[in-house]
Coordinates of C-alpha atoms in Angstrom, one line a residue:
Chain A
M18 CA -14.9 -26.6 -1.1
R19 CA -17.8 -27.0 1.1
P20 CA -19.4 -23.3 3.4
V21 CA -18.5 -25.2 6.4
T22 CA -14.8 -25.6 5.0
L23 CA -15.0 -21.7 4.3
L24 CA -16.7 -20.6 7.6
R25 CA -13.6 -23.0 9.0
V26 CA -11.1 -21.3 7.0
T27 CA -11.8 -17.7 7.6
K28 CA -12.1 -18.4 11.5
L29 CA -9.2 -19.5 11.4
G30 CA -7.8 -16.2 9.8
W31 CA -9.7 -14.4 12.7
A32 CA -8.3 -16.2 15.6
N33 CA -4.6 -16.5 13.8
Y34 CA -4.4 -12.7 13.3
W35 CA -4.9 -13.1 17.6
R36 CA -3.4 -15.9 18.8
N37 CA -0.1 -14.1 16.2
R38 CA -0.8 -10.6 17.3
G39 CA 2.5 -9.6 18.4
L40 CA 3.5 -10.2 14.7
S41 CA -0.4 -9.1 13.4
I42 CA 0.5 -5.5 15.2
S43 CA 4.0 -5.5 13.5
A44 CA 2.8 -6.2 10.5
S45 CA -0.3 -3.6 10.4
L46 CA 2.8 -0.7 12.4
I47 CA 4.8 -1.3 9.2
L48 CA 1.9 -1.2 6.7
M49 CA 0.3 2.3 8.8
L50 CA 3.8 4.0 8.3
T51 CA 3.3 2.9 4.2
L52 CA -0.5 4.1 4.2
V53 CA 0.8 7.6 6.2
I54 CA 3.3 8.7 3.6
V55 CA 0.2 7.8 0.9
L56 CA -2.2 9.8 2.4
F57 CA 0.1 12.6 3.1
F58 CA 1.1 12.2 -0.6
F59 CA -2.5 12.2 -1.3
I60 CA -3.0 16.0 0.3
V61 CA -0.5 17.4 -1.1
N62 CA -1.1 16.0 -4.2
T63 CA -4.6 17.8 -3.5
I64 CA -3.4 21.2 -2.2
L65 CA -1.0 21.3 -5.4
G66 CA -4.0 20.6 -7.3
A67 CA -5.9 23.7 -5.8
T68 CA -3.1 25.9 -6.5
S69 CA -2.5 24.8 -10.2
A70 CA -6.3 26.1 -10.0
K71 CA -5.5 28.9 -8.5
I72 CA -2.1 29.4 -10.5
R73 CA -4.2 28.2 -13.9
D74 CA -6.5 31.7 -13.4
K75 CA -4.0 33.8 -13.3
F76 CA -3.6 32.4 -16.7
D77 CA -5.3 34.8 -18.7
M78 CA -5.2 37.8 -21.4
N79 CA -6.1 41.1 -21.6
I80 CA -6.5 42.1 -25.1
R81 CA -7.1 45.9 -26.2
F82 CA -8.7 47.6 -29.0
E83 CA -7.9 51.3 -30.6
D84 CA -10.6 52.8 -29.7
Q85 CA -11.5 53.3 -33.7
V86 CA -12.5 49.7 -33.6
A87 CA -15.7 48.5 -34.5
E88 CA -17.7 46.7 -32.0
E89 CA -18.7 43.7 -34.6
Q90 CA -15.3 43.3 -35.3
I91 CA -14.5 43.1 -31.5
L92 CA -17.4 40.7 -31.1
E93 CA -16.4 38.4 -33.6
L94 CA -12.7 37.8 -32.6
Q95 CA -15.0 37.0 -29.1
K96 CA -17.0 34.5 -31.2
L97 CA -14.0 32.9 -32.9
L98 CA -11.8 32.7 -29.3
A99 CA -14.6 31.3 -27.7
T100 CA -14.7 29.0 -30.5
R101 CA -10.8 27.7 -30.1
P102 CA -10.0 24.9 -27.7
E103 CA -7.4 26.4 -25.9
T104 CA -9.7 29.2 -24.9
R105 CA -11.7 28.5 -21.8
E106 CA -13.6 31.3 -21.4
V107 CA -14.2 35.0 -23.4
H108 CA -15.4 37.9 -21.7
Y109 CA -15.7 41.6 -23.4
V110 CA -15.6 45.0 -21.1
G111 CA -17.1 47.5 -23.1
K112 CA -16.0 50.8 -22.0
D113 CA -19.1 51.6 -19.7
E114 CA -18.1 47.6 -18.1
A115 CA -14.3 49.4 -18.1
R116 CA -15.2 53.0 -16.3
E117 CA -17.8 51.0 -13.5
R118 CA -14.4 48.7 -12.6
F119 CA -12.8 51.8 -12.1
Q120 CA -14.7 53.7 -10.3
N121 CA -15.1 50.7 -8.0
I122 CA -10.5 50.2 -7.3
P123 CA -9.8 50.7 -4.0
G124 CA -7.4 53.3 -3.4
V125 CA -8.2 55.4 -6.3
S126 CA -9.0 59.1 -5.2
D127 CA -12.4 60.5 -5.8
R128 CA -11.2 63.1 -7.8
T129 CA -9.2 60.8 -10.3
K130 CA -12.6 58.8 -10.4
Q131 CA -14.6 61.7 -11.5
L132 CA -12.3 62.7 -14.2
I133 CA -13.5 59.9 -16.0
T134 CA -17.5 59.6 -17.3
P135 CA -19.6 58.2 -19.7
E136 CA -19.0 61.5 -21.9
S137 CA -15.5 61.2 -21.4
N138 CA -13.6 57.7 -21.3
P139 CA -9.9 56.8 -22.3
L140 CA -10.6 53.4 -20.8
R141 CA -9.9 50.6 -23.7
R142 CA -12.6 48.5 -25.1
S143 CA -11.3 44.9 -23.5
L144 CA -11.0 40.6 -23.8
E145 CA -10.7 38.9 -21.0
V146 CA -9.1 35.8 -22.2
K147 CA -8.6 32.8 -19.5
A148 CA -6.9 29.8 -20.8
G149 CA -5.5 26.3 -19.8
S150 CA -2.3 26.3 -19.5
P151 CA 0.8 29.0 -20.4
T152 CA 0.8 27.4 -24.1
D153 CA -2.4 27.8 -25.1
L154 CA -1.9 31.6 -24.1
E155 CA 1.2 31.2 -26.9
K156 CA -1.0 30.0 -29.4
I157 CA -3.9 32.5 -29.1
D158 CA -1.0 35.7 -28.8
Q159 CA 0.2 34.0 -32.1
L160 CA -4.0 34.5 -33.0
L161 CA -3.6 38.0 -32.5
H162 CA -0.6 38.7 -34.2
T163 CA -2.3 37.9 -38.1
A164 CA -4.1 39.8 -39.8
P165 CA -7.3 41.5 -40.0
W166 CA -6.8 40.7 -36.0
S167 CA -3.3 42.5 -35.3
E168 CA -4.2 46.0 -37.1
I169 CA -7.5 46.2 -34.7
V170 CA -5.5 45.2 -31.4
Y171 CA -3.9 48.0 -29.6
S172 CA -2.2 46.0 -27.0
N173 CA -2.4 42.4 -25.3
S174 CA -0.9 41.2 -21.6
Y175 CA 0.6 38.4 -22.8
A176 CA 3.8 40.0 -23.5
V177 CA 4.2 42.0 -20.1
N178 CA 3.0 38.4 -18.7
K179 CA 5.2 36.6 -20.3
S180 CA 7.7 35.5 -18.4
T181 CA 5.9 35.4 -14.7
I182 CA 3.7 33.4 -16.8
Q183 CA 6.3 31.0 -17.8
K184 CA 8.1 30.5 -14.3
L185 CA 4.8 29.8 -12.7
S186 CA 4.1 27.1 -14.8
R187 CA 8.1 25.7 -14.8
F188 CA 7.9 25.5 -11.3
E189 CA 4.4 23.5 -11.0
R190 CA 4.9 21.3 -13.1
G191 CA 8.2 21.1 -11.0
V192 CA 6.4 20.4 -7.9
T193 CA 4.5 17.9 -9.6
T194 CA 7.4 16.2 -10.6
A195 CA 9.3 16.1 -7.6
G196 CA 5.6 14.9 -5.7
I197 CA 5.3 12.0 -8.5
I198 CA 8.9 10.7 -7.5
L199 CA 9.1 11.6 -3.9
S200 CA 6.0 8.9 -3.8
I201 CA 7.6 6.8 -6.3
I202 CA 10.1 6.3 -4.3
F203 CA 8.7 6.9 -0.7
I204 CA 6.2 3.9 -1.5
T205 CA 9.0 1.7 -2.7
I206 CA 10.4 1.9 -0.1
S207 CA 8.2 1.8 2.2
M208 CA 6.7 -1.5 0.3
I209 CA 10.2 -3.4 0.6
V210 CA 9.5 -3.5 4.4
V211 CA 5.7 -4.5 4.6
M212 CA 6.9 -7.2 1.9
N213 CA 9.7 -8.1 4.6
T214 CA 7.8 -7.9 7.4
I215 CA 4.9 -10.3 6.1
R216 CA 7.6 -12.3 4.7
L217 CA 9.1 -12.7 7.8
A218 CA 6.3 -13.2 10.0
I219 CA 5.4 -16.0 7.3
F220 CA 9.1 -17.3 8.1
A221 CA 8.0 -17.4 11.9
R222 CA 4.7 -19.5 11.0
R223 CA 6.2 -22.2 8.3
E224 CA 6.0 -25.2 10.6
E225 CA 2.6 -24.7 10.9
I226 CA 2.1 -24.4 7.3
E227 CA 4.4 -27.5 6.4
I228 CA 2.0 -28.9 9.5
M229 CA -1.5 -28.6 7.7
R230 CA 0.4 -29.8 4.1
L231 CA 1.4 -33.0 6.1
V232 CA -2.4 -33.4 7.5
G233 CA -3.5 -33.3 4.0
A234 CA -4.4 -29.7 3.4
N235 CA -4.3 -28.3 -0.1
N236 CA -3.1 -25.1 -0.9
I237 CA -6.2 -22.9 -1.3
F238 CA -7.4 -24.5 2.7
I239 CA -3.8 -23.0 3.5
R240 CA -3.6 -20.1 1.6
I241 CA -7.0 -18.1 2.9
P242 CA -6.2 -17.9 6.4
F243 CA -3.6 -15.8 5.4
I244 CA -5.4 -13.6 3.3
I245 CA -7.4 -13.4 5.7
E246 CA -4.7 -12.0 8.5
A247 CA -3.4 -10.4 5.3
I248 CA -7.0 -8.3 5.0
L249 CA -6.6 -7.4 8.9
Y250 CA -3.4 -6.1 8.6
G251 CA -5.0 -3.9 5.6
V252 CA -7.7 -2.7 7.9
V253 CA -6.2 -2.6 10.8
A254 CA -3.4 -0.5 9.2
A255 CA -6.0 2.0 6.7
A256 CA -8.0 2.1 10.3
L257 CA -4.6 3.1 12.1
S258 CA -3.2 5.5 9.0
L259 CA -6.3 7.8 9.4
G260 CA -5.7 8.0 12.8
A261 CA -1.9 9.2 12.6
V262 CA -2.8 11.7 10.0
W263 CA -6.2 13.5 11.2
L264 CA -4.0 13.5 14.6
I265 CA -1.2 14.9 12.9
I266 CA -3.1 17.9 10.7
K267 CA -5.3 18.6 14.2
N268 CA -2.5 19.1 16.9
F269 CA 0.5 20.4 13.4
G270 CA -2.2 21.5 11.2
G271 CA -1.9 24.9 12.2
L272 CA 1.9 25.9 12.2
L273 CA 1.6 25.5 7.9
K274 CA -0.9 27.8 7.3
P275 CA 1.9 31.1 7.1
Y276 CA 3.8 29.0 4.8
L277 CA 0.4 28.1 2.5
G278 CA -0.4 32.0 2.1
E279 CA -2.6 32.1 -0.3
I280 CA -4.0 28.7 -1.1
N281 CA -5.7 29.7 2.5
V282 CA -6.4 25.7 3.0
D283 CA -8.3 24.2 6.2
L284 CA -6.9 21.1 6.6
L285 CA -8.9 19.3 8.8
E286 CA -11.7 21.0 6.3
L287 CA -9.7 19.4 3.4
F288 CA -9.5 16.0 5.6
K289 CA -13.3 15.7 6.2
N290 CA -13.9 16.7 3.1
Q291 CA -11.4 13.4 1.2
L292 CA -12.5 10.9 4.0
P293 CA -14.3 8.7 2.1
I294 CA -12.2 8.9 -0.6
M295 CA -9.1 8.7 1.5
I296 CA -11.0 5.3 3.2
G297 CA -11.0 3.8 -0.2
I298 CA -7.4 4.6 -0.8
V299 CA -5.7 3.2 2.7
L300 CA -8.4 0.2 2.9
I301 CA -7.5 -1.1 -1.0
L302 CA -3.0 -0.1 -0.7
G303 CA -3.0 -1.3 3.1
C304 CA -5.5 -5.2 2.0
G305 CA -4.1 -5.4 -1.4
L306 CA -0.3 -4.9 -0.5
A307 CA -1.2 -6.9 2.3
V308 CA -2.5 -10.0 0.8
F309 CA -0.1 -9.5 -2.5
A310 CA 3.2 -10.0 0.4
S311 CA 1.4 -12.4 1.6
L312 CA 0.8 -15.2 -1.0
L313 CA 4.0 -14.2 -2.5
S314 CA 5.5 -14.9 0.7
I315 CA 4.0 -17.9 1.2
Q316 CA 4.5 -19.6 -2.4
R317 CA 7.2 -20.8 -1.0
Y318 CA 5.9 -22.6 1.9
L319 CA 3.2 -24.3 -0.3
K320 CA 5.7 -25.9 -3.3
H321 CA 5.0 -30.3 -3.2
Chain B
M4 CA -6.5 -55.9 -2.6
S5 CA -5.1 -59.4 -2.6
Q6 CA -3.0 -60.5 -0.9
A7 CA -0.6 -61.2 -2.9
T8 CA -0.2 -57.9 -4.5
P9 CA 1.8 -55.9 -2.0
L10 CA 0.5 -52.7 -1.0
I11 CA 4.0 -50.8 -0.6
V12 CA 6.5 -51.4 -3.7
I13 CA 9.1 -49.7 -4.1
E14 CA 11.7 -50.3 -7.2
N15 CA 14.7 -49.6 -8.0
V16 CA 14.8 -46.4 -6.3
S17 CA 17.5 -43.8 -6.0
K18 CA 17.5 -39.9 -5.0
E19 CA 20.5 -38.3 -5.9
Y20 CA 21.1 -34.2 -4.5
R21 CA 23.9 -31.4 -4.9
G22 CA 25.7 -30.7 -2.4
K23 CA 27.9 -27.8 -1.8
G24 CA 30.0 -27.4 -5.5
G25 CA 27.5 -29.7 -7.3
A26 CA 29.2 -33.0 -5.6
K27 CA 26.9 -36.1 -6.0
I28 CA 25.1 -36.9 -2.6
M29 CA 23.3 -40.9 -3.0
A30 CA 20.8 -40.4 -0.6
I31 CA 18.8 -43.3 -1.7
D32 CA 20.3 -45.7 -3.3
N33 CA 19.0 -47.8 -5.7
L34 CA 16.3 -49.1 -4.1
S35 CA 13.7 -51.9 -4.2
L36 CA 11.2 -53.3 -2.1
R37 CA 8.0 -54.5 -1.1
I38 CA 5.6 -54.3 2.0
D39 CA 2.4 -56.6 2.7
K40 CA -1.0 -55.8 3.7
G41 CA -0.5 -55.9 7.7
E42 CA 3.0 -56.1 8.2
F43 CA 5.4 -53.7 11.0
V44 CA 8.8 -53.6 9.2
S45 CA 11.2 -51.4 11.0
L46 CA 13.4 -49.8 9.6
V47 CA 17.2 -49.4 10.2
G48 CA 20.7 -47.6 10.3
P49 CA 23.1 -45.0 11.2
S50 CA 22.7 -41.7 10.4
G51 CA 22.6 -40.8 6.3
A52 CA 21.4 -44.3 5.7
G53 CA 18.7 -42.5 3.6
K54 CA 15.9 -44.1 6.3
S55 CA 14.4 -40.1 5.9
T56 CA 14.7 -40.2 2.6
L57 CA 12.6 -43.1 2.3
M58 CA 9.7 -41.9 4.3
R59 CA 9.8 -38.1 1.9
L60 CA 9.5 -40.1 -1.0
L61 CA 6.5 -42.3 0.7
I62 CA 4.7 -39.1 1.4
V63 CA 5.3 -37.0 -1.8
E64 CA 8.3 -35.0 0.4
E65 CA 10.4 -35.3 -2.3
R66 CA 10.1 -37.1 -6.2
P67 CA 13.2 -40.2 -6.5
T68 CA 15.4 -39.4 -9.4
K69 CA 14.8 -42.6 -10.4
G70 CA 13.0 -45.5 -10.0
R71 CA 9.0 -45.6 -8.6
I72 CA 6.9 -46.4 -5.7
I73 CA 3.7 -48.0 -6.2
I74 CA 1.2 -47.4 -3.0
A75 CA -2.1 -49.0 -2.9
G76 CA -2.0 -49.9 -7.2
R77 CA -0.9 -46.3 -7.9
D78 CA 2.4 -45.1 -8.8
L79 CA 3.3 -42.1 -7.0
R80 CA 4.5 -40.9 -10.2
T81 CA 1.7 -40.1 -11.6
L82 CA 0.5 -37.5 -8.8
R83 CA 0.0 -34.0 -9.6
S84 CA 0.7 -31.8 -7.5
R85 CA -3.6 -30.7 -6.8
D86 CA -3.2 -34.3 -6.1
I87 CA -0.9 -35.1 -3.1
P88 CA -3.5 -33.5 -0.7
F89 CA -5.4 -35.9 -0.9
Y90 CA -2.8 -39.1 -1.2
R91 CA -1.6 -37.4 2.1
R92 CA -4.9 -37.9 4.2
K93 CA -4.7 -41.7 3.1
V94 CA -0.9 -41.9 4.7
G95 CA -0.6 -41.8 8.3
V96 CA 2.5 -39.3 9.3
V97 CA 4.2 -39.4 12.5
F98 CA 7.5 -37.8 13.5
Q99 CA 10.2 -37.3 16.2
D100 CA 9.3 -33.7 16.9
F101 CA 5.5 -34.0 16.8
K102 CA 4.8 -31.1 14.3
L103 CA 1.6 -30.3 16.6
L104 CA -0.5 -26.5 16.3
P105 CA 1.4 -25.0 19.8
N106 CA -1.7 -22.7 19.9
K107 CA -5.0 -25.7 19.3
T108 CA -6.0 -28.1 22.2
V109 CA -5.3 -31.9 21.0
T110 CA -9.5 -32.4 20.6
E111 CA -8.4 -29.8 18.1
N112 CA -5.1 -30.4 16.6
I113 CA -7.0 -33.6 15.9
A114 CA -9.8 -32.4 14.4
F115 CA -7.8 -30.2 12.1
A116 CA -6.8 -33.1 10.1
L117 CA -10.8 -34.4 9.9
E118 CA -11.4 -30.2 8.6
V119 CA -9.0 -30.0 5.9
C120 CA -10.6 -32.2 4.0
D121 CA -14.5 -31.2 4.4
A122 CA -15.1 -32.9 7.4
T123 CA -18.6 -31.9 8.5
P124 CA -18.7 -31.1 12.3
A125 CA -20.9 -33.7 12.8
E126 CA -18.0 -36.6 11.6
V127 CA -15.5 -34.0 13.3
R128 CA -17.8 -34.6 16.5
D129 CA -18.0 -38.3 16.1
K130 CA -14.1 -39.6 15.4
V131 CA -12.3 -37.1 17.5
P132 CA -13.3 -39.1 20.6
K133 CA -13.3 -42.7 19.9
I134 CA -9.2 -41.5 18.3
L135 CA -8.9 -40.1 21.5
E136 CA -9.6 -43.0 23.7
L137 CA -8.2 -45.0 21.1
V138 CA -5.1 -43.3 22.4
G139 CA -5.6 -42.6 25.9
L140 CA -6.2 -39.1 26.1
T141 CA -9.7 -38.1 26.6
N142 CA -9.1 -36.6 29.8
R143 CA -6.0 -34.1 28.1
A144 CA -8.7 -33.4 25.3
A145 CA -9.2 -30.1 26.2
N146 CA -5.4 -29.1 26.3
E147 CA -2.0 -27.5 24.4
P148 CA 0.9 -29.4 23.5
S149 CA 2.6 -27.1 25.6
E150 CA 0.5 -29.2 28.6
L151 CA 1.6 -32.3 27.6
S152 CA 5.0 -34.9 28.3
G153 CA 6.5 -35.5 25.3
G154 CA 5.0 -39.3 25.0
E155 CA 1.7 -37.5 25.1
M156 CA 2.4 -35.0 22.2
Q157 CA 3.2 -38.4 20.1
R158 CA -0.2 -39.8 21.5
V159 CA -1.4 -36.7 20.3
A160 CA 0.7 -36.8 16.6
I161 CA -0.7 -40.9 16.5
A162 CA -4.2 -39.8 16.9
R163 CA -3.5 -37.0 13.8
A164 CA -2.0 -39.5 11.5
L165 CA -5.1 -42.4 12.5
I166 CA -8.0 -40.4 12.1
H167 CA -8.7 -41.1 8.6
T168 CA -7.9 -44.7 8.9
P169 CA -4.9 -44.9 6.6
K170 CA -3.7 -48.4 5.4
L171 CA -0.3 -47.1 6.5
L172 CA 1.2 -45.0 8.6
I173 CA 4.7 -43.7 8.8
A174 CA 6.5 -43.1 12.0
D175 CA 10.0 -41.3 11.5
E176 CA 11.8 -41.7 14.6
P177 CA 8.5 -41.3 17.0
T178 CA 10.6 -42.2 19.6
G179 CA 13.4 -39.9 19.7
N180 CA 12.5 -37.5 21.7
L181 CA 11.2 -39.9 24.7
D182 CA 12.1 -41.2 27.6
P183 CA 12.2 -45.2 27.8
S184 CA 8.7 -45.4 29.6
N185 CA 7.3 -43.3 27.1
T186 CA 9.1 -44.7 24.4
W187 CA 7.4 -48.4 25.1
E188 CA 4.2 -46.2 25.5
I189 CA 4.6 -44.9 22.2
I190 CA 6.1 -49.1 20.6
E191 CA 2.3 -50.6 22.2
L192 CA 0.2 -48.6 20.4
L193 CA 1.5 -48.8 17.5
L194 CA 1.7 -52.3 17.8
K195 CA -1.8 -51.9 18.7
I196 CA -2.6 -49.8 15.7
N197 CA -0.9 -52.8 13.4
Q198 CA -3.1 -55.3 14.5
T199 CA -6.1 -53.4 13.3
G200 CA -4.4 -54.6 9.8
T201 CA -2.6 -50.7 9.1
I202 CA 1.0 -51.5 7.6
V203 CA 3.4 -49.6 10.1
L204 CA 6.4 -48.8 8.9
L205 CA 9.0 -47.5 11.8
A206 CA 12.5 -46.4 11.3
T207 CA 14.0 -45.7 14.2
H208 CA 17.9 -46.2 16.0
N209 CA 16.7 -47.3 19.2
Q210 CA 18.7 -51.2 19.4
A211 CA 15.8 -51.9 22.1
V212 CA 12.9 -51.4 20.4
V213 CA 14.1 -53.2 17.0
D214 CA 15.4 -55.9 19.8
R215 CA 11.9 -56.0 21.7
L216 CA 9.9 -55.8 18.3
Q217 CA 10.5 -58.9 16.4
R218 CA 9.6 -57.9 13.5
R219 CA 10.2 -57.7 9.8
V220 CA 13.7 -55.5 10.1
V221 CA 15.1 -53.5 6.6
A222 CA 18.7 -52.0 7.3
L223 CA 20.1 -49.2 5.5
Q224 CA 23.5 -48.4 5.0
N225 CA 24.2 -45.0 2.9
G226 CA 21.6 -45.7 0.6
K227 CA 21.2 -49.3 -0.6
L228 CA 19.2 -52.1 1.5
V229 CA 21.9 -54.3 3.5
S230 CA 19.9 -56.6 5.0
D231 CA 15.8 -57.0 5.7
Q232 CA 15.0 -60.4 7.4
K233 CA 11.3 -61.4 8.2
T234 CA 11.8 -61.2 11.7
A235 CA 14.8 -60.3 13.7
G236 CA 16.5 -58.0 16.4
Y237 CA 18.7 -55.0 16.5
T238 CA 22.2 -57.7 16.6
E239 CA 20.3 -60.1 14.3
I240 CA 20.7 -58.4 11.6
K241 CA 22.5 -59.8 8.4
P242 CA 24.0 -58.6 5.4
K243 CA 21.9 -59.3 2.5
E244 CA 22.9 -61.8 0.1
K245 CA 22.9 -61.8 -3.4
G246 CA 19.8 -62.6 -5.0
D247 CA 17.6 -62.7 -2.1

C-alpha cells in the first residue's frame, strides 16, 4: 500500500468516526462502562494489596528465651532464621531494648515503670520474626519445636495468635479469589456487550463494506478505516472512563472512609499516583477490545 | 485480443443453491454463452430466471457449482481470493439500487473507486472531471447522493463503474427504480459507452427498453438459456432451437 493510500484510509477512519457519530458514541460509551469496571477492580486490588501488606506485617512471631540461655545461642538462632526462605526479617531484642520499649508503653503508670531497672529487669530477651505468610510462620514454629531450640525457647507467640493469623489469611485469600471471580464475570459480560455493540455498528454499515468490495477495494483497504475507528472508540472510552472514575472518587470517595478503617487510603491520592498505569490499562484494553471486536465483526463481510 | 476470440466465454455453467430442508435450487442450469468485444447484450427473463445470479458469477460474488467462465482469456476458477479486488477493478458494475456511499459527494464516490487501487492524487484530479463530463454531472460534483434524482444517482454509479475504463460493463436492472425519462437517459448513456468498445451486459425486465435497443437479446428461464438472438425486441424472442 502506497503512503498516499495509507493516508487516505487513515483519514477515512477519522471521517467515518465523525460521520457515524451516533454509533461511534454508543460504542465508546459501552466500552467506557467496561473500562470503568476494570478501573474499579484495579483500584480495589490496589487497596487490597495495601491491606494484604498490612496483614502480612501482622504475620510476626515473638520468640522469648529462658533467662539462663547464653546470648550466643540466641544470636545463633537469629542467624539460622535469617537464612531461612520463610523469614522476611528477624530482630534481636535484648534486655535493655525490652526495658526501653516497656518504658515507652503509653498508659503504664510511672510507679510500675520504676519497678523495672537495669539491675532488676524481669523482661525476657526475644527474637522478633516477620514471615511472608502464615504457612511460613508455621514452618518456623515447627523448627522451634526441634532440638536444641526447643530447650532454650521459653515461649513463642505463634501458639497464641495461630487462630487469628489463620482467620486473617483465609479472609485475604477469600477476598482475592472473590475479586478475581467477580472481575472475570463483569469483564466477560461487558466484553460481550461491547462486542455486540461494535458488531451492530458494523452490521449497520454492511452496505458500505459491500460497495467498497464491489469497486475493487482489497481487504486491507476496507479493514484499516474500521481499525482506526475502533482505536478512536478505545481512546474516547479510555478518556471518559478515567474522567468518570475521577468524578466518582472525588464526589463519593469520602463516603468509603469509615469502612476502610485502619487501611487509611486517600482514594484521590491513589488515583493520582496510579494514573500512568491506569491510562496504560484503559488504552490498551479499550483499543485492543474495540479493534478485536471490529476485526471479528468485519470478517464475515469480507468473504469472497 | 483478436476479433475471433470472444471476451466472455460461459461454458456449461450451473449454479446450485440449497433451499430450506436441503432442497436443490438450480439458479443457473448448464448455461453456455459467448460474448464478443463491443457487443451490447440484453439479458431478459422473469424474476428468478437467473439473471442476477449470472451477474454475480461474472463479478465473482459467487462461484459456479459446475462449468467455467473465461473473461479476456482468464478462467475465473483460477482467481484466488486476493486477486478478486484486482479483477473487479477491470469490470464495471451498476446496480438497480445505485450502491453509492451516502456520506460522500458525487466526486468522492467516483474518486473512491480510484483511491482503492492506489491512484495518485494527480490521477484522481485528472480522471474524475472527465468522467463527470461524460455522464453529464459536472454541475452536481459537490452534491451528496441524497441531493440527486434517481437518474442522476445512476449516472454517478455508471461514472464510478467506468473510471477504470473497463472492457465489460455489467448493469443489473439499472433502470428498475427510474421513471421513463430517466430510463432513456441511462440507456442512451449505456449505448454511448458501448460505442467506445466496452461490452455492455444489461439485465432488464423492461420490455420497452429491449424493444427500442434492437440489439442482441439473451433470454433466460429457470436458469436455462431459452433464446439468444442477435437483434431482437422483447416480443420477438423465440425459443432456442436445438443446435443453435
